[in-house]
Amino acid sequence: MSTVLLAVIAVILCILFRILNVNSQPHKPLIYGRDKNFIENILFIAPFLSEPYIPTRLWGFSGHVQTILHSLIGRVRCPWPIGARIMLVLPDRSTLTYDLYEPVGAEHEDDVTVAICPGIGNTSESVYIRTYVHYSQRHGYRCAVLNHIGALNSVPVTGARIFSYGHTDDFSYMIENLMEKYPNTKLILVGFSLGGNLITKYLGEDRKRPKNIIGGISICQGYNAIDTMVYLLQWQNFRRFYLYIMTDNYRNIITRHKRMLLNQDLKIKYNLDEKMIVSAGTLPDLDEAYSRRVHGFKSVTELYKWSSSAFYLERVKTPMIFINARDDPIVPEALLPNVREFVSSYDKKMFLELAHGGHLGFYEGGLLYANPVTWLDRAVVGLVGGLLMAHNKCSPKEHIETDCSISDEEPDLIKSATILYRDPLDKQHKYNTFPS
């Protein structure tokens, strides 16, 4: 009996070790891009980006554990930053809110506002947003956080819709309002997951945008909703489980506001069947029953194509930085070639690809208990500073004096990083390290 028990314990331990991936080691982020000067400016402000990311030892090497802990617990000892809620009534009668947080740390010569777009169904009250805002405030940055329409329990839905994967107008209204309040501020856009897709699409759309926008940072987005759904519908790596959770959350938002969203007039106008909406088992089913009808698309595929930033990337002229982890169970590595190719073909673009971190996790440090501030919190604050430096060095006034590069007196940080670029003459699209 004891032999059988030992065998069972051994099997359980083997499974746990495999799930937790404890044999893995920390790795440096891979940095893709062709613009050496731009990357040098970023690394000068945030040199740790070229150093190994060290997840929490016992569980941080598992993308699943990182993702689930991020979703259920959020951050360790999460602060609650103090801000003001701004309410806007939009032309379609929707009520849009965003939260505004003034800096509490060291002052900068520049007035900088970080405009944040959270993930699907998230708001300024989401734990990972609160942690980042608090950390960013303490570094002297003003933060504005969009609250996706329908996601806040305390704010009623007053129009005929909630947020969607590709509807960037809400974010645009927040930006316009910020410009009225702070006409001289420099804007850096930060998007998490779905928010990363939205800010990238916003920057690539044929629309009027303020010249104050000096950069964008996208974290853990999937780029192409059509391809993403193909993977999420598979059981491999438990992706279908995550799809179920996302479907349930999105459906709950709709049903929570059904008095407005599913009233008789709207059901007739958009041909909505409440039973189909309530019984939808996957996001494509729910989007067929609700989203594509409300937003006026003939098919779910048409909705997904319109929503996906991958189809707008080439028109993004603003300096951009993208972050993804290869062990993200929601955004698999197979979805990343698009962004690798993009940053390797255009200037002032950069892609940080990490081996670990999961989906928006990126916990670091410790054996069992992670540090209160995650690698992602530190990275995004550092990237904001790097984008500001790159902008100031390349501004028209200083262009003649600086040539937009790091001076010889400053350390050559790029030599300590693994920088990958694609030779435009290489037809097989292989990546090579930057020549030093």
Tab-separated table of C-alpha atoms in Angstrom:
chain	number	residue	atom	x	y	z
A	1	MET	CA	0.000	0.000	0.000
A	2	SER	CA	2.819	2.400	0.884
A	3	THR	CA	4.449	1.666	-2.485
A	4	VAL	CA	1.241	2.566	-4.314
A	5	LEU	CA	0.894	5.735	-2.248
A	6	LEU	CA	4.455	6.745	-3.031
A	7	ALA	CA	3.846	6.088	-6.713
A	8	VAL	CA	0.712	8.280	-6.656
A	9	ILE	CA	2.592	11.058	-4.852
A	10	ALA	CA	5.418	10.784	-7.391
A	11	VAL	CA	2.957	11.074	-10.290
A	12	ILE	CA	1.257	14.094	-8.690
A	13	LEU	CA	4.614	15.767	-8.104
A	14	CYS	CA	5.659	15.095	-11.711
A	15	ILE	CA	2.427	16.661	-12.968
A	16	LEU	CA	2.855	19.677	-10.686
A	17	PHE	CA	6.456	20.126	-11.762
A	18	ARG	CA	5.387	19.992	-15.385
A	19	ILE	CA	2.494	22.434	-14.918
A	20	LEU	CA	4.630	24.814	-12.836
A	21	ASN	CA	7.511	24.466	-15.287
A	22	VAL	CA	9.972	24.730	-12.382
A	23	ASN	CA	12.895	23.481	-14.464
A	24	SER	CA	12.817	26.648	-16.573
A	25	GLN	CA	15.373	29.390	-16.142
A	26	PRO	CA	15.088	33.181	-16.459
A	27	HIS	CA	15.676	34.572	-19.953
A	28	LYS	CA	16.429	37.991	-21.346
A	29	PRO	CA	13.575	39.497	-23.382
A	30	LEU	CA	14.070	39.278	-27.121
A	31	ILE	CA	13.978	42.778	-28.585
A	32	TYR	CA	12.830	43.101	-32.199
A	33	GLY	CA	13.213	46.267	-34.240
A	34	ARG	CA	15.296	47.838	-36.955
A	35	ASP	CA	15.686	51.337	-35.496
A	36	LYS	CA	18.866	51.100	-33.417
A	37	ASN	CA	18.774	54.720	-32.207
A	38	PHE	CA	15.179	54.398	-31.034
A	39	ILE	CA	15.936	51.186	-29.112
A	40	GLU	CA	19.083	52.711	-27.570
A	41	ASN	CA	17.031	55.626	-26.212
A	42	ILE	CA	14.516	53.237	-24.666
A	43	LEU	CA	17.203	51.038	-23.082
A	44	PHE	CA	19.078	54.058	-21.735
A	45	ILE	CA	16.058	54.956	-19.569
A	46	ALA	CA	15.091	51.337	-18.780
A	47	PRO	CA	18.296	49.241	-18.947
A	48	PHE	CA	16.691	46.375	-17.004
A	49	LEU	CA	14.697	45.532	-20.148
A	50	SER	CA	17.874	43.980	-21.538
A	51	GLU	CA	18.356	41.884	-18.390
A	52	PRO	CA	16.761	38.482	-17.599
A	53	TYR	CA	13.186	38.615	-16.337
A	54	ILE	CA	13.118	36.527	-13.137
A	55	PRO	CA	9.616	35.199	-12.328
A	56	THR	CA	8.609	34.060	-8.830
A	57	ARG	CA	10.537	30.822	-8.417
A	58	LEU	CA	7.918	28.225	-7.413
A	59	TRP	CA	5.108	29.147	-9.802
A	60	GLY	CA	6.115	32.125	-11.953
A	61	PHE	CA	7.488	30.026	-14.806
A	62	SER	CA	3.969	28.755	-15.572
A	63	GLY	CA	1.989	30.939	-17.955
A	64	HIS	CA	-1.230	29.393	-16.647
A	65	VAL	CA	-0.503	30.202	-12.994
A	66	GLN	CA	0.592	33.739	-13.886
A	67	THR	CA	-2.588	34.292	-15.906
A	68	ILE	CA	-4.961	32.787	-13.339
A	69	LEU	CA	-3.393	34.588	-10.377
A	70	HIS	CA	-3.542	37.856	-12.296
A	71	SER	CA	-7.232	37.254	-13.014
A	72	LEU	CA	-8.266	36.087	-9.521
A	73	ILE	CA	-5.967	37.970	-7.168
A	74	GLY	CA	-4.364	40.726	-9.194
A	75	ARG	CA	-1.439	42.339	-7.405
A	76	VAL	CA	0.133	41.865	-3.984
A	77	ARG	CA	-0.857	44.573	-1.462
A	78	CYS	CA	-2.577	46.571	-4.172
A	79	PRO	CA	-2.911	50.330	-3.477
A	80	TRP	CA	-6.017	52.342	-4.288
A	81	PRO	CA	-4.876	55.564	-5.978
A	82	ILE	CA	-7.002	58.660	-5.445
A	83	GLY	CA	-8.413	60.318	-8.548
A	84	ALA	CA	-11.443	62.055	-10.011
A	85	ARG	CA	-14.094	60.446	-12.212
A	86	ILE	CA	-14.965	62.353	-15.369
A	87	MET	CA	-18.344	61.694	-16.993
A	88	LEU	CA	-19.128	62.419	-20.658
A	89	VAL	CA	-22.430	62.028	-22.489
A	90	LEU	CA	-21.667	60.955	-26.056
A	91	PRO	CA	-23.618	61.830	-29.229
A	92	ASP	CA	-25.258	58.360	-29.219
A	93	ARG	CA	-26.467	59.059	-25.633
A	94	SER	CA	-23.981	56.601	-24.131
A	95	THR	CA	-22.436	57.589	-20.811
A	96	LEU	CA	-18.651	57.362	-20.891
A	97	THR	CA	-16.456	57.732	-17.817
A	98	TYR	CA	-12.747	57.873	-17.258
A	99	ASP	CA	-10.726	58.338	-14.097
A	100	LEU	CA	-8.047	61.021	-13.848
A	101	TYR	CA	-5.059	60.753	-11.505
A	102	GLU	CA	-2.596	63.589	-10.976
A	103	PRO	CA	1.103	62.849	-10.343
A	104	VAL	CA	2.217	62.561	-6.724
A	105	GLY	CA	5.936	61.943	-7.246
A	106	ALA	CA	8.863	63.859	-8.658
A	107	GLU	CA	7.940	66.509	-11.199
A	108	HIS	CA	9.125	66.344	-14.814
A	109	GLU	CA	10.122	69.219	-17.029
A	110	ASP	CA	7.497	67.920	-19.444
A	111	ASP	CA	3.809	67.633	-18.686
A	112	VAL	CA	3.074	63.991	-19.518
A	113	THR	CA	-0.270	62.177	-19.457
A	114	VAL	CA	-0.472	58.404	-19.770
A	115	ALA	CA	-3.816	57.524	-21.399
A	116	ILE	CA	-4.696	53.956	-20.395
A	117	CYS	CA	-7.090	51.555	-22.109
A	118	PRO	CA	-7.751	48.438	-19.937
A	119	GLY	CA	-8.483	44.876	-21.057
A	120	ILE	CA	-11.859	43.376	-21.942
A	121	GLY	CA	-14.508	44.331	-19.387
A	122	ASN	CA	-11.916	46.032	-17.143
A	123	THR	CA	-11.862	49.509	-15.636
A	124	SER	CA	-9.848	51.851	-13.427
A	125	GLU	CA	-10.989	49.667	-10.520
A	126	SER	CA	-9.253	46.562	-11.888
A	127	VAL	CA	-6.392	45.591	-9.586
A	128	TYR	CA	-3.623	45.530	-12.197
A	129	ILE	CA	-4.671	48.981	-13.428
A	130	ARG	CA	-4.640	50.390	-9.892
A	131	THR	CA	-1.134	49.072	-9.236
A	132	TYR	CA	0.266	50.491	-12.457
A	133	VAL	CA	-1.450	53.867	-11.956
A	134	HIS	CA	-0.080	54.169	-8.421
A	135	TYR	CA	3.447	53.295	-9.576
A	136	SER	CA	3.190	55.670	-12.533
A	137	GLN	CA	1.879	58.540	-10.373
A	138	ARG	CA	4.846	58.162	-8.045
A	139	HIS	CA	7.135	58.615	-11.030
A	140	GLY	CA	5.551	61.954	-11.851
A	141	TYR	CA	3.088	60.991	-14.588
A	142	ARG	CA	-0.561	61.980	-14.826
A	143	CYS	CA	-2.790	58.987	-15.682
A	144	ALA	CA	-6.204	58.807	-17.340
A	145	VAL	CA	-7.983	55.448	-17.383
A	146	LEU	CA	-10.877	54.666	-19.708
A	147	ASN	CA	-13.757	52.762	-18.117
A	148	HIS	CA	-15.242	50.520	-20.798
A	149	ILE	CA	-18.941	51.270	-21.217
A	150	GLY	CA	-20.972	48.720	-19.266
A	151	ALA	CA	-18.066	47.420	-17.183
A	152	LEU	CA	-18.625	49.560	-14.068
A	153	ASN	CA	-21.498	48.454	-11.848
A	154	SER	CA	-21.912	52.000	-10.537
A	155	VAL	CA	-22.379	53.606	-13.977
A	156	PRO	CA	-25.615	52.796	-15.827
A	157	VAL	CA	-25.720	52.091	-19.556
A	158	THR	CA	-27.721	54.911	-21.108
A	159	GLY	CA	-27.254	54.150	-24.822
A	160	ALA	CA	-27.912	51.193	-27.093
A	161	ARG	CA	-24.472	49.584	-26.733
A	162	ILE	CA	-21.535	48.639	-24.543
A	163	PHE	CA	-17.831	48.498	-25.483
A	164	SER	CA	-16.579	46.289	-28.290
A	165	TYR	CA	-13.263	44.837	-29.512
A	166	GLY	CA	-12.678	47.486	-32.158
A	167	HIS	CA	-14.804	50.534	-31.275
A	168	THR	CA	-12.136	53.214	-30.718
A	169	ASP	CA	-14.469	56.216	-30.514
A	170	ASP	CA	-14.768	55.944	-26.728
A	171	PHE	CA	-11.005	56.176	-26.322
A	172	SER	CA	-10.948	59.064	-28.811
A	173	TYR	CA	-13.532	60.991	-26.777
A	174	MET	CA	-11.366	60.584	-23.664
A	175	ILE	CA	-8.313	61.877	-25.570
A	176	GLU	CA	-10.282	64.896	-26.855
A	177	ASN	CA	-11.446	65.722	-23.346
A	178	LEU	CA	-7.900	65.447	-22.011
A	179	MET	CA	-6.737	67.868	-24.697
A	180	GLU	CA	-9.328	70.392	-23.560
A	181	LYS	CA	-8.086	70.118	-19.966
A	182	TYR	CA	-4.350	69.937	-20.729
A	183	PRO	CA	-3.705	71.384	-24.194
A	184	ASN	CA	0.089	71.330	-23.746
A	185	THR	CA	0.486	67.852	-22.273
A	186	LYS	CA	2.408	65.106	-24.066
A	187	LEU	CA	0.311	61.985	-24.448
A	188	ILE	CA	1.541	58.405	-24.296
A	189	LEU	CA	-1.089	55.713	-24.920
A	190	VAL	CA	-0.959	52.448	-22.974
A	191	GLY	CA	-3.239	49.508	-23.735
A	192	PHE	CA	-3.572	46.191	-21.900
A	193	SER	CA	-4.807	43.124	-23.840
A	194	LEU	CA	-7.972	44.293	-25.654
A	195	GLY	CA	-6.880	47.833	-24.796
A	196	GLY	CA	-3.612	47.229	-26.643
A	197	ASN	CA	-5.574	46.306	-29.736
A	198	LEU	CA	-7.758	49.409	-29.380
A	199	ILE	CA	-4.929	51.924	-29.025
A	200	THR	CA	-3.032	50.368	-31.952
A	201	LYS	CA	-6.135	50.459	-34.137
A	202	TYR	CA	-6.814	54.041	-33.023
A	203	LEU	CA	-3.307	55.064	-34.103
A	204	GLY	CA	-3.672	53.318	-37.469
A	205	GLU	CA	-7.149	54.526	-38.386
A	206	ASP	CA	-7.851	57.298	-40.852
A	207	ARG	CA	-9.017	59.779	-38.236
A	208	LYS	CA	-7.982	63.095	-36.710
A	209	ARG	CA	-5.648	62.698	-33.743
A	210	PRO	CA	-3.924	65.347	-31.610
A	211	LYS	CA	-0.262	66.037	-32.367
A	212	ASN	CA	0.412	65.740	-28.631
A	213	ILE	CA	0.520	61.929	-28.922
A	214	ILE	CA	4.207	60.982	-28.820
A	215	GLY	CA	4.038	57.199	-28.396
A	216	GLY	CA	2.054	54.059	-27.665
A	217	ILE	CA	2.622	50.883	-25.622
A	218	SER	CA	0.612	47.725	-26.303
A	219	ILE	CA	0.690	44.818	-23.824
A	220	CYS	CA	-0.455	41.234	-24.471
A	221	GLN	CA	-2.792	41.926	-27.387
A	222	GLY	CA	-3.621	39.240	-29.964
A	223	TYR	CA	-3.438	41.496	-33.072
A	224	ASN	CA	-5.812	39.436	-35.243
A	225	ALA	CA	-9.200	38.478	-33.742
A	226	ILE	CA	-9.950	36.047	-36.582
A	227	ASP	CA	-6.816	33.999	-35.912
A	228	THR	CA	-7.120	34.409	-32.143
A	229	MET	CA	-10.573	32.807	-32.112
A	230	VAL	CA	-9.302	29.843	-34.139
A	231	TYR	CA	-6.827	29.086	-31.342
A	232	LEU	CA	-9.193	29.882	-28.467
A	233	LEU	CA	-11.752	27.419	-29.800
A	234	GLN	CA	-9.208	24.602	-29.388
A	235	TRP	CA	-8.736	22.654	-26.146
A	236	GLN	CA	-4.969	22.604	-26.586
A	237	ASN	CA	-3.218	24.321	-23.662
A	238	PHE	CA	-6.668	24.762	-22.032
A	239	ARG	CA	-7.485	27.690	-24.330
A	240	ARG	CA	-11.156	26.728	-24.539
A	241	PHE	CA	-11.343	27.112	-20.753
A	242	TYR	CA	-10.132	30.726	-20.983
A	243	LEU	CA	-12.578	31.365	-23.824
A	244	TYR	CA	-15.415	30.136	-21.605
A	245	ILE	CA	-14.404	32.580	-18.835
A	246	MET	CA	-14.218	35.522	-21.271
A	247	THR	CA	-17.579	34.588	-22.801
A	248	ASP	CA	-19.206	34.368	-19.389
A	249	ASN	CA	-17.832	37.760	-18.319
A	250	TYR	CA	-18.937	39.477	-21.523
A	251	ARG	CA	-22.394	37.881	-21.371
A	252	ASN	CA	-22.791	38.924	-17.730
A	253	ILE	CA	-22.146	42.557	-18.669
A	254	ILE	CA	-24.852	42.381	-21.352
A	255	THR	CA	-27.418	40.704	-19.092
A	256	ARG	CA	-26.614	43.043	-16.190
A	257	HIS	CA	-27.761	45.941	-18.367
A	258	LYS	CA	-30.434	44.057	-20.265
A	259	ARG	CA	-33.177	46.496	-19.269
A	260	MET	CA	-31.480	48.992	-21.574
A	261	LEU	CA	-29.588	46.760	-24.027
A	262	LEU	CA	-32.295	44.153	-24.589
A	263	ASN	CA	-35.454	46.242	-24.445
A	264	GLN	CA	-38.162	45.493	-26.960
A	265	ASP	CA	-37.292	48.369	-29.304
A	266	LEU	CA	-33.646	47.310	-29.605
A	267	LYS	CA	-34.580	43.655	-30.036
A	268	ILE	CA	-36.695	44.597	-33.031
A	269	LYS	CA	-34.189	47.133	-34.397
A	270	TYR	CA	-31.195	44.756	-34.297
A	271	ASN	CA	-33.055	41.439	-34.564
A	272	LEU	CA	-31.808	40.267	-31.164
A	273	ASP	CA	-32.830	36.957	-29.622
A	274	GLU	CA	-32.326	37.071	-25.848
A	275	LYS	CA	-32.325	33.269	-25.549
A	276	MET	CA	-29.474	33.006	-28.069
A	277	ILE	CA	-27.504	35.624	-26.158
A	278	VAL	CA	-27.991	33.981	-22.768
A	279	SER	CA	-27.192	30.472	-24.071
A	280	ALA	CA	-24.121	31.432	-26.154
A	281	GLY	CA	-21.272	29.073	-25.256
A	282	THR	CA	-18.395	30.877	-26.945
A	283	LEU	CA	-17.483	34.435	-27.889
A	284	PRO	CA	-18.133	33.797	-31.609
A	285	ASP	CA	-21.635	32.551	-30.668
A	286	LEU	CA	-22.218	35.605	-28.493
A	287	ASP	CA	-20.863	37.926	-31.183
A	288	GLU	CA	-23.193	36.323	-33.729
A	289	ALA	CA	-26.187	36.735	-31.409
A	290	TYR	CA	-25.340	40.236	-30.203
A	291	SER	CA	-22.155	42.164	-31.111
A	292	ARG	CA	-22.116	42.010	-34.895
A	293	ARG	CA	-25.824	42.944	-35.064
A	294	VAL	CA	-25.570	45.950	-32.744
A	295	HIS	CA	-22.477	47.237	-34.526
A	296	GLY	CA	-23.957	46.706	-37.988
A	297	PHE	CA	-21.848	43.895	-39.498
A	298	LYS	CA	-23.091	41.183	-41.841
A	299	SER	CA	-20.969	38.472	-40.236
A	300	VAL	CA	-18.763	37.800	-37.219
A	301	THR	CA	-15.741	37.500	-39.524
A	302	GLU	CA	-16.425	41.002	-40.856
A	303	LEU	CA	-16.674	42.302	-37.261
A	304	TYR	CA	-13.396	40.625	-36.296
A	305	LYS	CA	-11.530	41.961	-39.319
A	306	TRP	CA	-12.750	45.504	-38.638
A	307	SER	CA	-11.753	45.122	-34.980
A	308	SER	CA	-8.233	43.708	-35.465
A	309	SER	CA	-5.215	46.005	-35.185
A	310	ALA	CA	-3.259	43.713	-37.548
A	311	PHE	CA	-5.098	45.325	-40.475
A	312	TYR	CA	-4.085	48.842	-39.350
A	313	LEU	CA	-0.460	48.283	-38.313
A	314	GLU	CA	1.168	49.560	-41.489
A	315	ARG	CA	-0.573	52.933	-41.082
A	316	VAL	CA	0.701	53.478	-37.527
A	317	LYS	CA	3.230	56.330	-37.759
A	318	THR	CA	3.467	57.019	-34.013
A	319	PRO	CA	6.429	55.441	-32.142
A	320	MET	CA	5.142	52.146	-30.741
A	321	ILE	CA	6.335	49.461	-28.338
A	322	PHE	CA	4.688	46.035	-28.087
A	323	ILE	CA	5.021	43.439	-25.304
A	324	ASN	CA	3.988	39.766	-25.383
A	325	ALA	CA	4.953	36.567	-23.546
A	326	ARG	CA	5.444	33.288	-25.405
A	327	ASP	CA	3.741	31.320	-22.603
A	328	ASP	CA	0.563	33.437	-22.747
A	329	PRO	CA	-2.237	30.838	-22.891
A	330	ILE	CA	-4.699	33.354	-24.404
A	331	VAL	CA	-2.372	34.829	-27.041
A	332	PRO	CA	-0.214	31.914	-28.298
A	333	GLU	CA	3.172	32.458	-29.895
A	334	ALA	CA	1.730	31.600	-33.324
A	335	LEU	CA	0.014	35.023	-33.314
A	336	LEU	CA	3.262	36.987	-32.909
A	337	PRO	CA	4.929	36.853	-36.381
A	338	ASN	CA	2.821	39.829	-37.544
A	339	VAL	CA	4.240	42.181	-34.940
A	340	ARG	CA	7.783	40.856	-35.371
A	341	GLU	CA	7.602	41.649	-39.074
A	342	PHE	CA	6.030	45.045	-38.475
A	343	VAL	CA	8.634	46.381	-36.031
A	344	SER	CA	11.407	44.989	-38.245
A	345	SER	CA	10.101	46.934	-41.239
A	346	TYR	CA	9.415	50.396	-39.768
A	347	ASP	CA	11.365	52.957	-37.770
A	348	LYS	CA	10.541	53.943	-34.183
A	349	LYS	CA	8.973	50.574	-33.454
A	350	MET	CA	10.036	47.935	-30.918
A	351	PHE	CA	8.773	44.537	-29.769
A	352	LEU	CA	9.659	42.966	-26.406
A	353	GLU	CA	9.061	39.208	-26.469
A	354	LEU	CA	9.406	37.425	-23.130
A	355	ALA	CA	9.656	33.695	-22.530
A	356	HIS	CA	7.458	33.909	-19.420
A	357	GLY	CA	4.822	36.159	-17.890
A	358	GLY	CA	1.513	34.664	-19.008
A	359	HIS	CA	-1.324	37.024	-19.884
A	360	LEU	CA	-0.768	40.333	-18.042
A	361	GLY	CA	0.914	38.519	-15.135
A	362	PHE	CA	4.672	39.198	-15.171
A	363	TYR	CA	5.049	38.646	-11.427
A	364	GLU	CA	8.669	38.694	-10.362
A	365	GLY	CA	10.961	38.022	-7.439
A	366	GLY	CA	10.664	35.832	-4.360
A	367	LEU	CA	10.328	32.100	-3.838
A	368	LEU	CA	6.597	31.897	-3.105
A	369	TYR	CA	5.476	35.521	-2.600
A	370	ALA	CA	6.004	37.890	-5.536
A	371	ASN	CA	7.168	41.490	-5.285
A	372	PRO	CA	4.328	44.044	-4.874
A	373	VAL	CA	5.458	45.798	-8.068
A	374	THR	CA	5.588	43.510	-11.091
A	375	TRP	CA	8.080	43.461	-13.957
A	376	LEU	CA	5.270	44.820	-16.157
A	377	ASP	CA	4.627	47.798	-13.866
A	378	ARG	CA	8.333	48.668	-13.909
A	379	ALA	CA	8.631	48.051	-17.643
A	380	VAL	CA	5.721	50.266	-18.674
A	381	VAL	CA	6.913	53.159	-16.496
A	382	GLY	CA	10.400	52.748	-17.967
A	383	LEU	CA	9.036	52.605	-21.512
A	384	VAL	CA	7.037	55.791	-20.948
A	385	GLY	CA	10.259	57.496	-19.902
A	386	GLY	CA	12.080	56.014	-22.886
A	387	LEU	CA	9.438	57.218	-25.342
A	388	LEU	CA	9.616	60.692	-23.798
A	389	MET	CA	13.408	60.731	-24.166
A	390	ALA	CA	13.257	59.451	-27.747
A	391	HIS	CA	10.703	62.147	-28.588
A	392	ASN	CA	12.710	64.956	-27.003
A	393	LYS	CA	15.922	63.886	-28.701
A	394	CYS	CA	14.191	63.735	-32.089
A	395	SER	CA	12.069	66.873	-31.789
A	396	PRO	CA	12.535	69.375	-34.663
A	397	LYS	CA	14.236	71.906	-32.359
A	398	GLU	CA	16.944	69.526	-31.229
A	399	HIS	CA	17.274	67.385	-34.324
A	400	ILE	CA	20.282	69.294	-35.668
A	401	GLU	CA	22.137	69.085	-32.358
A	402	THR	CA	21.531	65.468	-31.377
A	403	ASP	CA	21.037	63.266	-34.449
A	404	CYS	CA	18.582	61.314	-32.232
A	405	SER	CA	21.188	58.944	-30.793
A	406	ILE	CA	22.907	58.228	-27.503
A	407	SER	CA	26.181	60.151	-27.070
A	408	ASP	CA	29.555	58.394	-26.957
A	409	GLU	CA	29.885	59.297	-23.278
A	410	GLU	CA	26.817	57.230	-22.374
A	411	PRO	CA	26.993	53.406	-22.057
A	412	ASP	CA	26.228	51.322	-25.121
A	413	LEU	CA	23.339	49.404	-23.566
A	414	ILE	CA	22.350	47.846	-26.841
A	415	LYS	CA	25.374	45.537	-26.670
A	416	SER	CA	23.972	43.816	-23.576
A	417	ALA	CA	20.597	43.118	-25.180
A	418	THR	CA	19.493	40.536	-27.701
A	419	ILE	CA	18.275	42.779	-30.501
A	420	LEU	CA	16.782	41.103	-33.536
A	421	TYR	CA	16.235	42.671	-36.930
A	422	ARG	CA	15.161	41.326	-40.305
A	423	ASP	CA	17.373	41.894	-43.303
A	424	PRO	CA	15.023	43.324	-45.972
A	425	LEU	CA	16.961	41.377	-48.613
A	426	ASP	CA	16.432	38.090	-46.783
A	427	LYS	CA	13.489	36.501	-48.607
A	428	GLN	CA	13.065	33.829	-45.909
A	429	HIS	CA	12.477	36.560	-43.307
A	430	LYS	CA	15.068	35.242	-40.866
A	431	TYR	CA	16.000	37.431	-37.919
A	432	ASN	CA	19.555	38.365	-37.024
A	433	THR	CA	21.145	40.273	-34.162
A	434	PHE	CA	22.012	43.931	-34.641
A	435	PRO	CA	25.608	44.314	-35.791
A	436	SER	CA	27.620	45.984	-33.020
